[in-house]
N, C-alpha and C. Protein backbone atom coordinates (compact mmCIF):
# COMPACT_ATOMS: atom_id res chain seq x y z
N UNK A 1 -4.07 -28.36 -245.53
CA UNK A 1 -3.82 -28.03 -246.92
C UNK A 1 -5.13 -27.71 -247.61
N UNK A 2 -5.10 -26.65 -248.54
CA UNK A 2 -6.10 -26.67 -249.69
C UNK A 2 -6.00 -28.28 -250.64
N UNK A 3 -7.17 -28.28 -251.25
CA UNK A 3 -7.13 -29.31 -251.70
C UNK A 3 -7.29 -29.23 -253.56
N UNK A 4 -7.26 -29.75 -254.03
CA UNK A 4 -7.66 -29.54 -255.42
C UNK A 4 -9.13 -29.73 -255.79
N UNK A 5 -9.99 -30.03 -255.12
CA UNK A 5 -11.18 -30.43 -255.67
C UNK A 5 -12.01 -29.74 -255.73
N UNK A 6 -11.83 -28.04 -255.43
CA UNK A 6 -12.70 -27.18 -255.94
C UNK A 6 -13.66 -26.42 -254.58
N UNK A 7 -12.69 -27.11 -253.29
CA UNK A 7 -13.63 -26.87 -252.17
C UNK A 7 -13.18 -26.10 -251.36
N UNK A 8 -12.11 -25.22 -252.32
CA UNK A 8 -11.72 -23.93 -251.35
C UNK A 8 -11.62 -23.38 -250.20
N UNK A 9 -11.28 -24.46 -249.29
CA UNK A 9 -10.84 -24.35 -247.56
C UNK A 9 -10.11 -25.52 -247.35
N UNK A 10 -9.35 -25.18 -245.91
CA UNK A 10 -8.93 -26.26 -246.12
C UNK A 10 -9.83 -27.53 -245.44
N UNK A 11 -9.50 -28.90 -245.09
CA UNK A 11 -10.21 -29.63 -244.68
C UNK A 11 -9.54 -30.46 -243.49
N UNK A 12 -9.26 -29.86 -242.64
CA UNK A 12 -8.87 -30.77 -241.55
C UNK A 12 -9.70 -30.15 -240.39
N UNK A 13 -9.76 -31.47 -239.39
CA UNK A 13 -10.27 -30.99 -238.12
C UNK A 13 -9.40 -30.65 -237.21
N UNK A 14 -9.56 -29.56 -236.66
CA UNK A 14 -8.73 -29.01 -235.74
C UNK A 14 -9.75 -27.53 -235.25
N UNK A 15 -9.51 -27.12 -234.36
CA UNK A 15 -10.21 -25.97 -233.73
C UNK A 15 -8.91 -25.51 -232.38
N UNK A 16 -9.20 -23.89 -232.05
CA UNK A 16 -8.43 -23.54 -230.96
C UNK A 16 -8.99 -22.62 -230.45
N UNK A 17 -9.66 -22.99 -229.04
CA UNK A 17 -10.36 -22.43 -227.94
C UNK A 17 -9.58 -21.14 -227.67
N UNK A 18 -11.20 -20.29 -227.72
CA UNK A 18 -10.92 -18.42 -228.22
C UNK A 18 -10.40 -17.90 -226.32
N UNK A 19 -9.53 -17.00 -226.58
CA UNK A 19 -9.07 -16.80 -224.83
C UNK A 19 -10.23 -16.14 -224.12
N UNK A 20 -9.85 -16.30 -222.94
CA UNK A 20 -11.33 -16.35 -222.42
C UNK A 20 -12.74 -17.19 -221.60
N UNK A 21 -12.11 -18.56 -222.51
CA UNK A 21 -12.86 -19.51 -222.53
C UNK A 21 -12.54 -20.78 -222.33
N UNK A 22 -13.29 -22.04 -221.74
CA UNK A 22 -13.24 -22.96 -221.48
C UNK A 22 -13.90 -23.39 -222.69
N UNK A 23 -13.18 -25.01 -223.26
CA UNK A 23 -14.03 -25.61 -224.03
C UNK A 23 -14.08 -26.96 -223.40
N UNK A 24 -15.69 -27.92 -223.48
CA UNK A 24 -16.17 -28.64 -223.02
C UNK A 24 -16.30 -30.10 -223.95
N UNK A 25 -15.00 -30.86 -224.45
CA UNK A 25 -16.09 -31.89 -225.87
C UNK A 25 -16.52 -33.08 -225.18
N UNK A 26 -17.60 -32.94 -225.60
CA UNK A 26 -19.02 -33.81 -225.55
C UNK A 26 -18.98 -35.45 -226.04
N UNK A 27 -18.76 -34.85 -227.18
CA UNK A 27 -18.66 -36.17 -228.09
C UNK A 27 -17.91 -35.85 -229.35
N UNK A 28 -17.32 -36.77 -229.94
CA UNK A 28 -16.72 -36.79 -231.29
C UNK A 28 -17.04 -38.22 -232.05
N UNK A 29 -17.18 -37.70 -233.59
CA UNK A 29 -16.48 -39.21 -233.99
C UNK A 29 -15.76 -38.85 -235.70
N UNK A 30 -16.06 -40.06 -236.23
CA UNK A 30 -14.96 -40.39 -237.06
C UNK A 30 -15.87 -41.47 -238.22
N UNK A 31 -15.87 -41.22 -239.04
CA UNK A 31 -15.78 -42.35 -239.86
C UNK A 31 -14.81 -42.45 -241.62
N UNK A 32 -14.85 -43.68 -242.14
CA UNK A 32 -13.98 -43.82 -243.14
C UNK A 32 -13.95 -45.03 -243.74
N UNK A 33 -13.69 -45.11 -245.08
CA UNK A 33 -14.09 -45.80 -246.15
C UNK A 33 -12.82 -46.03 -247.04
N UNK A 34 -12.76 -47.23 -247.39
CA UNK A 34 -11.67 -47.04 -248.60
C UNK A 34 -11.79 -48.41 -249.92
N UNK A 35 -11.98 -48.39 -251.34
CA UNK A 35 -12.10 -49.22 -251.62
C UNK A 35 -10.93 -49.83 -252.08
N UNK A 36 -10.00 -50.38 -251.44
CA UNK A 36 -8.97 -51.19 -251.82
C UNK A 36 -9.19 -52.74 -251.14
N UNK A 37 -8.57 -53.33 -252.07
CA UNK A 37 -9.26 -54.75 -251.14
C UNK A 37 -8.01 -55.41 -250.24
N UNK A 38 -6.98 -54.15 -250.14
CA UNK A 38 -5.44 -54.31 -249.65
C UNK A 38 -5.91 -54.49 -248.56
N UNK A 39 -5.95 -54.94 -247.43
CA UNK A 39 -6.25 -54.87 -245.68
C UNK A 39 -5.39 -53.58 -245.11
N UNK A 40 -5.59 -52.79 -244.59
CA UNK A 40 -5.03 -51.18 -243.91
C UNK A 40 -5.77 -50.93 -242.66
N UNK A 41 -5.35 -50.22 -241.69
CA UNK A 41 -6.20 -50.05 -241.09
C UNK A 41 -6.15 -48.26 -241.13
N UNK A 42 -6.51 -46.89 -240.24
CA UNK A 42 -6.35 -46.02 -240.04
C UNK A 42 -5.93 -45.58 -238.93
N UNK A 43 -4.65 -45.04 -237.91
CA UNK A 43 -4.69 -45.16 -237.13
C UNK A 43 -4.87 -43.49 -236.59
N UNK A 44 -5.84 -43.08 -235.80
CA UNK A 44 -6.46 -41.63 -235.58
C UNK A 44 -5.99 -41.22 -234.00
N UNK A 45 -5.60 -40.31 -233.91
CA UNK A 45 -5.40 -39.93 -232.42
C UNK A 45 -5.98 -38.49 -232.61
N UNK A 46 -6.93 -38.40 -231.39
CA UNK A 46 -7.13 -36.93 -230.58
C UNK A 46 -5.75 -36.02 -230.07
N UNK A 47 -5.69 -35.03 -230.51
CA UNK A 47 -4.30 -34.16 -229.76
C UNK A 47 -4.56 -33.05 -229.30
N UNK A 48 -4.25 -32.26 -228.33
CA UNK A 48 -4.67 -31.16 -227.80
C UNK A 48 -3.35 -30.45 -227.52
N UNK A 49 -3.14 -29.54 -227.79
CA UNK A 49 -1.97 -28.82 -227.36
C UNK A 49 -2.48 -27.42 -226.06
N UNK A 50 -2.36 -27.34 -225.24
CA UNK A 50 -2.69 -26.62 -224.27
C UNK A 50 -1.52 -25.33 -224.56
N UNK A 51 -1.99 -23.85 -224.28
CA UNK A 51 -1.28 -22.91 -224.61
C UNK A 51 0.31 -22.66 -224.29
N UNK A 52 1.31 -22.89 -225.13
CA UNK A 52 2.71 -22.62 -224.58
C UNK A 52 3.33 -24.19 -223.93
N UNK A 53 2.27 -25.22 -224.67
CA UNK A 53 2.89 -26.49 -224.27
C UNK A 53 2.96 -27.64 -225.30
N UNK A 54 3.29 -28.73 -225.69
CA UNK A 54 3.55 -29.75 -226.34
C UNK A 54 2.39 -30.66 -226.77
N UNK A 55 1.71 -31.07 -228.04
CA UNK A 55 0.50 -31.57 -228.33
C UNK A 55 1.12 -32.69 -227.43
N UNK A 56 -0.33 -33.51 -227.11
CA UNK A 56 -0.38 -34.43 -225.75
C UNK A 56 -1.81 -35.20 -226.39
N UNK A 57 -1.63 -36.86 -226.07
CA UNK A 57 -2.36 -37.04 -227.10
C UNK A 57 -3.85 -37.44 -225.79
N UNK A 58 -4.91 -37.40 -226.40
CA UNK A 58 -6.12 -37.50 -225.33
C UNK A 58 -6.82 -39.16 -225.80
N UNK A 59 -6.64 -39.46 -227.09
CA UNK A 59 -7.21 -40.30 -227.44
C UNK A 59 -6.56 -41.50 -228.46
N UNK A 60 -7.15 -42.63 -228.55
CA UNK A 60 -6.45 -43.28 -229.95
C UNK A 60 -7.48 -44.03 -230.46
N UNK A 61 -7.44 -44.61 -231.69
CA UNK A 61 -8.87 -45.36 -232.07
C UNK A 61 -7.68 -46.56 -233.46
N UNK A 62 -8.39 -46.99 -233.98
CA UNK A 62 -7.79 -47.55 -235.03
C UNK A 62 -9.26 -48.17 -235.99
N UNK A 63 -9.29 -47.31 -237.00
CA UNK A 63 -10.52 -47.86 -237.79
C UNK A 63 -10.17 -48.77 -239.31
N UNK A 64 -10.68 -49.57 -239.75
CA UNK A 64 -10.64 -50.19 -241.08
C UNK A 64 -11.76 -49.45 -241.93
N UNK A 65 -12.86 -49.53 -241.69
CA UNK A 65 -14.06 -49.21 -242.37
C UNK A 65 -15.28 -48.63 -241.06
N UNK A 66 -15.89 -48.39 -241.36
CA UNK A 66 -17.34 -47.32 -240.78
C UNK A 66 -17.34 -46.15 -239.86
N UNK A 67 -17.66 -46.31 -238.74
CA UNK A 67 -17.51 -45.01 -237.98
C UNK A 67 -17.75 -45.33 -236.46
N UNK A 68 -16.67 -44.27 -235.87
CA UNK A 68 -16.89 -44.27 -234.49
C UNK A 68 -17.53 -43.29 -234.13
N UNK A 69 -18.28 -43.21 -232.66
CA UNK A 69 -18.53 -42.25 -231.89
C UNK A 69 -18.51 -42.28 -230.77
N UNK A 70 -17.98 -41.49 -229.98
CA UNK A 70 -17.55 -41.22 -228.43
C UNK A 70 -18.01 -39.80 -228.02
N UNK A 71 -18.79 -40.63 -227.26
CA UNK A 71 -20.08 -39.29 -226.21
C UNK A 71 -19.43 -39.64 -225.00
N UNK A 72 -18.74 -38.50 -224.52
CA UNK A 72 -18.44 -38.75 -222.77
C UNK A 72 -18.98 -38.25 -221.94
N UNK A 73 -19.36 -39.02 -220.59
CA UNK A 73 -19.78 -39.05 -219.81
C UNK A 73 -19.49 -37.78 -219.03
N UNK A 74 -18.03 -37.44 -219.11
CA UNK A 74 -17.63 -36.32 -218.27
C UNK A 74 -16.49 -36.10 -219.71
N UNK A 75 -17.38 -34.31 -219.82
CA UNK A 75 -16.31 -34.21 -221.16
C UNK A 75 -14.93 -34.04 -220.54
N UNK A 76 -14.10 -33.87 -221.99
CA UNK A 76 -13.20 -33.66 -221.84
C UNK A 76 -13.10 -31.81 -221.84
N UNK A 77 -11.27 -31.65 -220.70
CA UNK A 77 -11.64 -29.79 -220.99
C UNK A 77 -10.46 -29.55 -221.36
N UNK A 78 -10.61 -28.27 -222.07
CA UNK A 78 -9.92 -27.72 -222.83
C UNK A 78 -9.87 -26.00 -222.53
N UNK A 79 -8.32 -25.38 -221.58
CA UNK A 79 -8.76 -24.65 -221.71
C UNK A 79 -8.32 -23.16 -222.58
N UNK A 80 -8.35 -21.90 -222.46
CA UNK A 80 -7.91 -21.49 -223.02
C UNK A 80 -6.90 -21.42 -224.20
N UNK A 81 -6.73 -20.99 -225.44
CA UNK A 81 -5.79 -20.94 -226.23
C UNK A 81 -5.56 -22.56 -226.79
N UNK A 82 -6.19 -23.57 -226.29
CA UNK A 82 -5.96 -24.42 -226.49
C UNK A 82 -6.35 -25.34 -227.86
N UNK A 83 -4.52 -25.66 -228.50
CA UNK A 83 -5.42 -26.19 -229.76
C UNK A 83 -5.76 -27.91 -230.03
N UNK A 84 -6.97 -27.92 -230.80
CA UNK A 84 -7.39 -29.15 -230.80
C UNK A 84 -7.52 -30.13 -232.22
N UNK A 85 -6.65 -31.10 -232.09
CA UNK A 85 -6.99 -31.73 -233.86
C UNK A 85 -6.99 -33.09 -233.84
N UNK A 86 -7.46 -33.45 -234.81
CA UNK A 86 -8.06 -34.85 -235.15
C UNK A 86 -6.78 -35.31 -236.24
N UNK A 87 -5.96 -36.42 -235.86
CA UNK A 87 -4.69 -36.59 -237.00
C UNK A 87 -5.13 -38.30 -237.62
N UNK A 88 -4.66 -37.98 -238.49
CA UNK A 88 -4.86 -40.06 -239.26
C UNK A 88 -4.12 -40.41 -239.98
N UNK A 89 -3.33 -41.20 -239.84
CA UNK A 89 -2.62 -42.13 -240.77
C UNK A 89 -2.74 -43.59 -241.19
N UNK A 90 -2.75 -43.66 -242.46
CA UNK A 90 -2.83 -45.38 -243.18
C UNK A 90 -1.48 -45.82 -242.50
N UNK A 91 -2.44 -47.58 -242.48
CA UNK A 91 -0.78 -48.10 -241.77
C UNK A 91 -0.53 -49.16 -242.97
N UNK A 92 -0.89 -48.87 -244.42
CA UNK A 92 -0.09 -49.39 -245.08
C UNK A 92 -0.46 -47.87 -246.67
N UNK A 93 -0.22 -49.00 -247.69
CA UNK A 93 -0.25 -47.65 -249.09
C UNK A 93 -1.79 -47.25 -249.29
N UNK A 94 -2.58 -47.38 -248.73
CA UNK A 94 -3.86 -47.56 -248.99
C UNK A 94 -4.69 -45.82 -248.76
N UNK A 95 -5.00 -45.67 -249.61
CA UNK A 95 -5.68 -44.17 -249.43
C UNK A 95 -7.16 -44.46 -248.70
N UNK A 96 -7.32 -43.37 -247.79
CA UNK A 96 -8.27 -43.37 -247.15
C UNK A 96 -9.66 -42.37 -247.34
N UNK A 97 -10.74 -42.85 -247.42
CA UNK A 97 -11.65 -41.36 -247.51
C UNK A 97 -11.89 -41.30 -246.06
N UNK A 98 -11.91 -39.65 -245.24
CA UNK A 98 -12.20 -40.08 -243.82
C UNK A 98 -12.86 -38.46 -243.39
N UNK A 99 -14.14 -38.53 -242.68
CA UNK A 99 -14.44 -37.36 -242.27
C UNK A 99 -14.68 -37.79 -240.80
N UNK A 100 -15.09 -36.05 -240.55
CA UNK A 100 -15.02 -35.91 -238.46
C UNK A 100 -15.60 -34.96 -237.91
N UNK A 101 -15.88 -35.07 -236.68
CA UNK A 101 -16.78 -33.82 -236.02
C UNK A 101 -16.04 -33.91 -234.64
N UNK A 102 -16.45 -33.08 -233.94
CA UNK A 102 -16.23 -32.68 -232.50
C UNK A 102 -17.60 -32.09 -232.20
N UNK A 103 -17.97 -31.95 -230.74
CA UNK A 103 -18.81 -31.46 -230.28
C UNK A 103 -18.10 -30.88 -229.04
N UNK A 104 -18.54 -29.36 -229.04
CA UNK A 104 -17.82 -28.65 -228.04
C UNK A 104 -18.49 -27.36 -227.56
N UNK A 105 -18.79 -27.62 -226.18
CA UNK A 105 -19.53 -26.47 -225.55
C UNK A 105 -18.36 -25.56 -224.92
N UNK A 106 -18.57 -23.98 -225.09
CA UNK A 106 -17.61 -23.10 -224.75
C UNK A 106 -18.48 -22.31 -223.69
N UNK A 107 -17.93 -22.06 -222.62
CA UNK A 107 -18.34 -21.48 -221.51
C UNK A 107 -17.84 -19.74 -221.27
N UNK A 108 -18.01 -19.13 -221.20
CA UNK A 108 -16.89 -17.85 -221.06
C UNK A 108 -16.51 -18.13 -219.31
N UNK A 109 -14.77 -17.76 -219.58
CA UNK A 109 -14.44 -17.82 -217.95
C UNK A 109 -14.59 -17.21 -216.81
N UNK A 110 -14.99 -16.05 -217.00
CA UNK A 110 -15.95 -14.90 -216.44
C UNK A 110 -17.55 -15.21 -216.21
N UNK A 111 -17.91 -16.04 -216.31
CA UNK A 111 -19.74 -16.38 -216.25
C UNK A 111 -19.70 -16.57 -215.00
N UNK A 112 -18.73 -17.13 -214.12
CA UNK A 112 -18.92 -17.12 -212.27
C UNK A 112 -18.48 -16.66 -211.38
C-alpha cells in the first residue's frame, strides 16, 4: 500500500528475481519497536513464491522489540521469476513500527 505520510512509494519488502537469473540471499534482517506497554509480540515469516507455484514459507522469527539478523552460511536460492517478501503480523492490538532488508546477489544464468 501507499501510505499517507508523504513517502510516496509503497513500503513493503518484497522483490522478484528478473528472468534470466538466479538470486543468492546472503543475509537479511528485521527490526521493530513499539511503544505500548501491552506485551505483543510480531510474528514475521520469509515467503518465496517460485514462478507458477504457491508462496512456501523459508523462514519464521517472532520479535517483541530490537532486531534480527541472519547471514547464511549457504545462501538461500531463488530462482528465476521468483517472488520474494518479508510478511508481519501483531499477535495482539498493538501497532508495530518495523523495517527490513534482504541481501541478494544475482548471477545471470548464462555466465557458465
Amino acid at each position: 500500500t501507499v501510505d499517507g505520510f508523504g513517502d510516496n512509494q509503497t513500503m513493503m519488502l518484497l522483490y522478484t528475481v528478473p528472468a534470466g537469473y538466479t538470486a543468492y540471499m546472503t543475509k537479511n534482517n528485521l527490526s521493530t519497536a513499539n511503544g505500548s506497554v501491552t506485551k505483543a509480540f510480531l510474528n514475521c515469516r520469509l515467503v518465496a513464491r517460485p514462478f507458477g507455484q504457491v508462496f512456501q514459507t523459508k523462514e519464521r522469527l517472532t520479535l517483541q522489540d530490537g532486531m534480527h539478523e541472519q547471514a547464511y552460511t549457504y545462501p538461500l536460492v531463488f530462482t528465476e521469476k521468483t517472488d520474494i517478501e518479508y510478511r508481519a503480523k501483531s499477535s495482539g492490538s498493538v501497532d508495530f513500527s518495523i523495517s527490513g532488508s534482504f541481501e541478494l546477489l544475482l548471477i545471470s544464468n548464462t555466465a557458465f
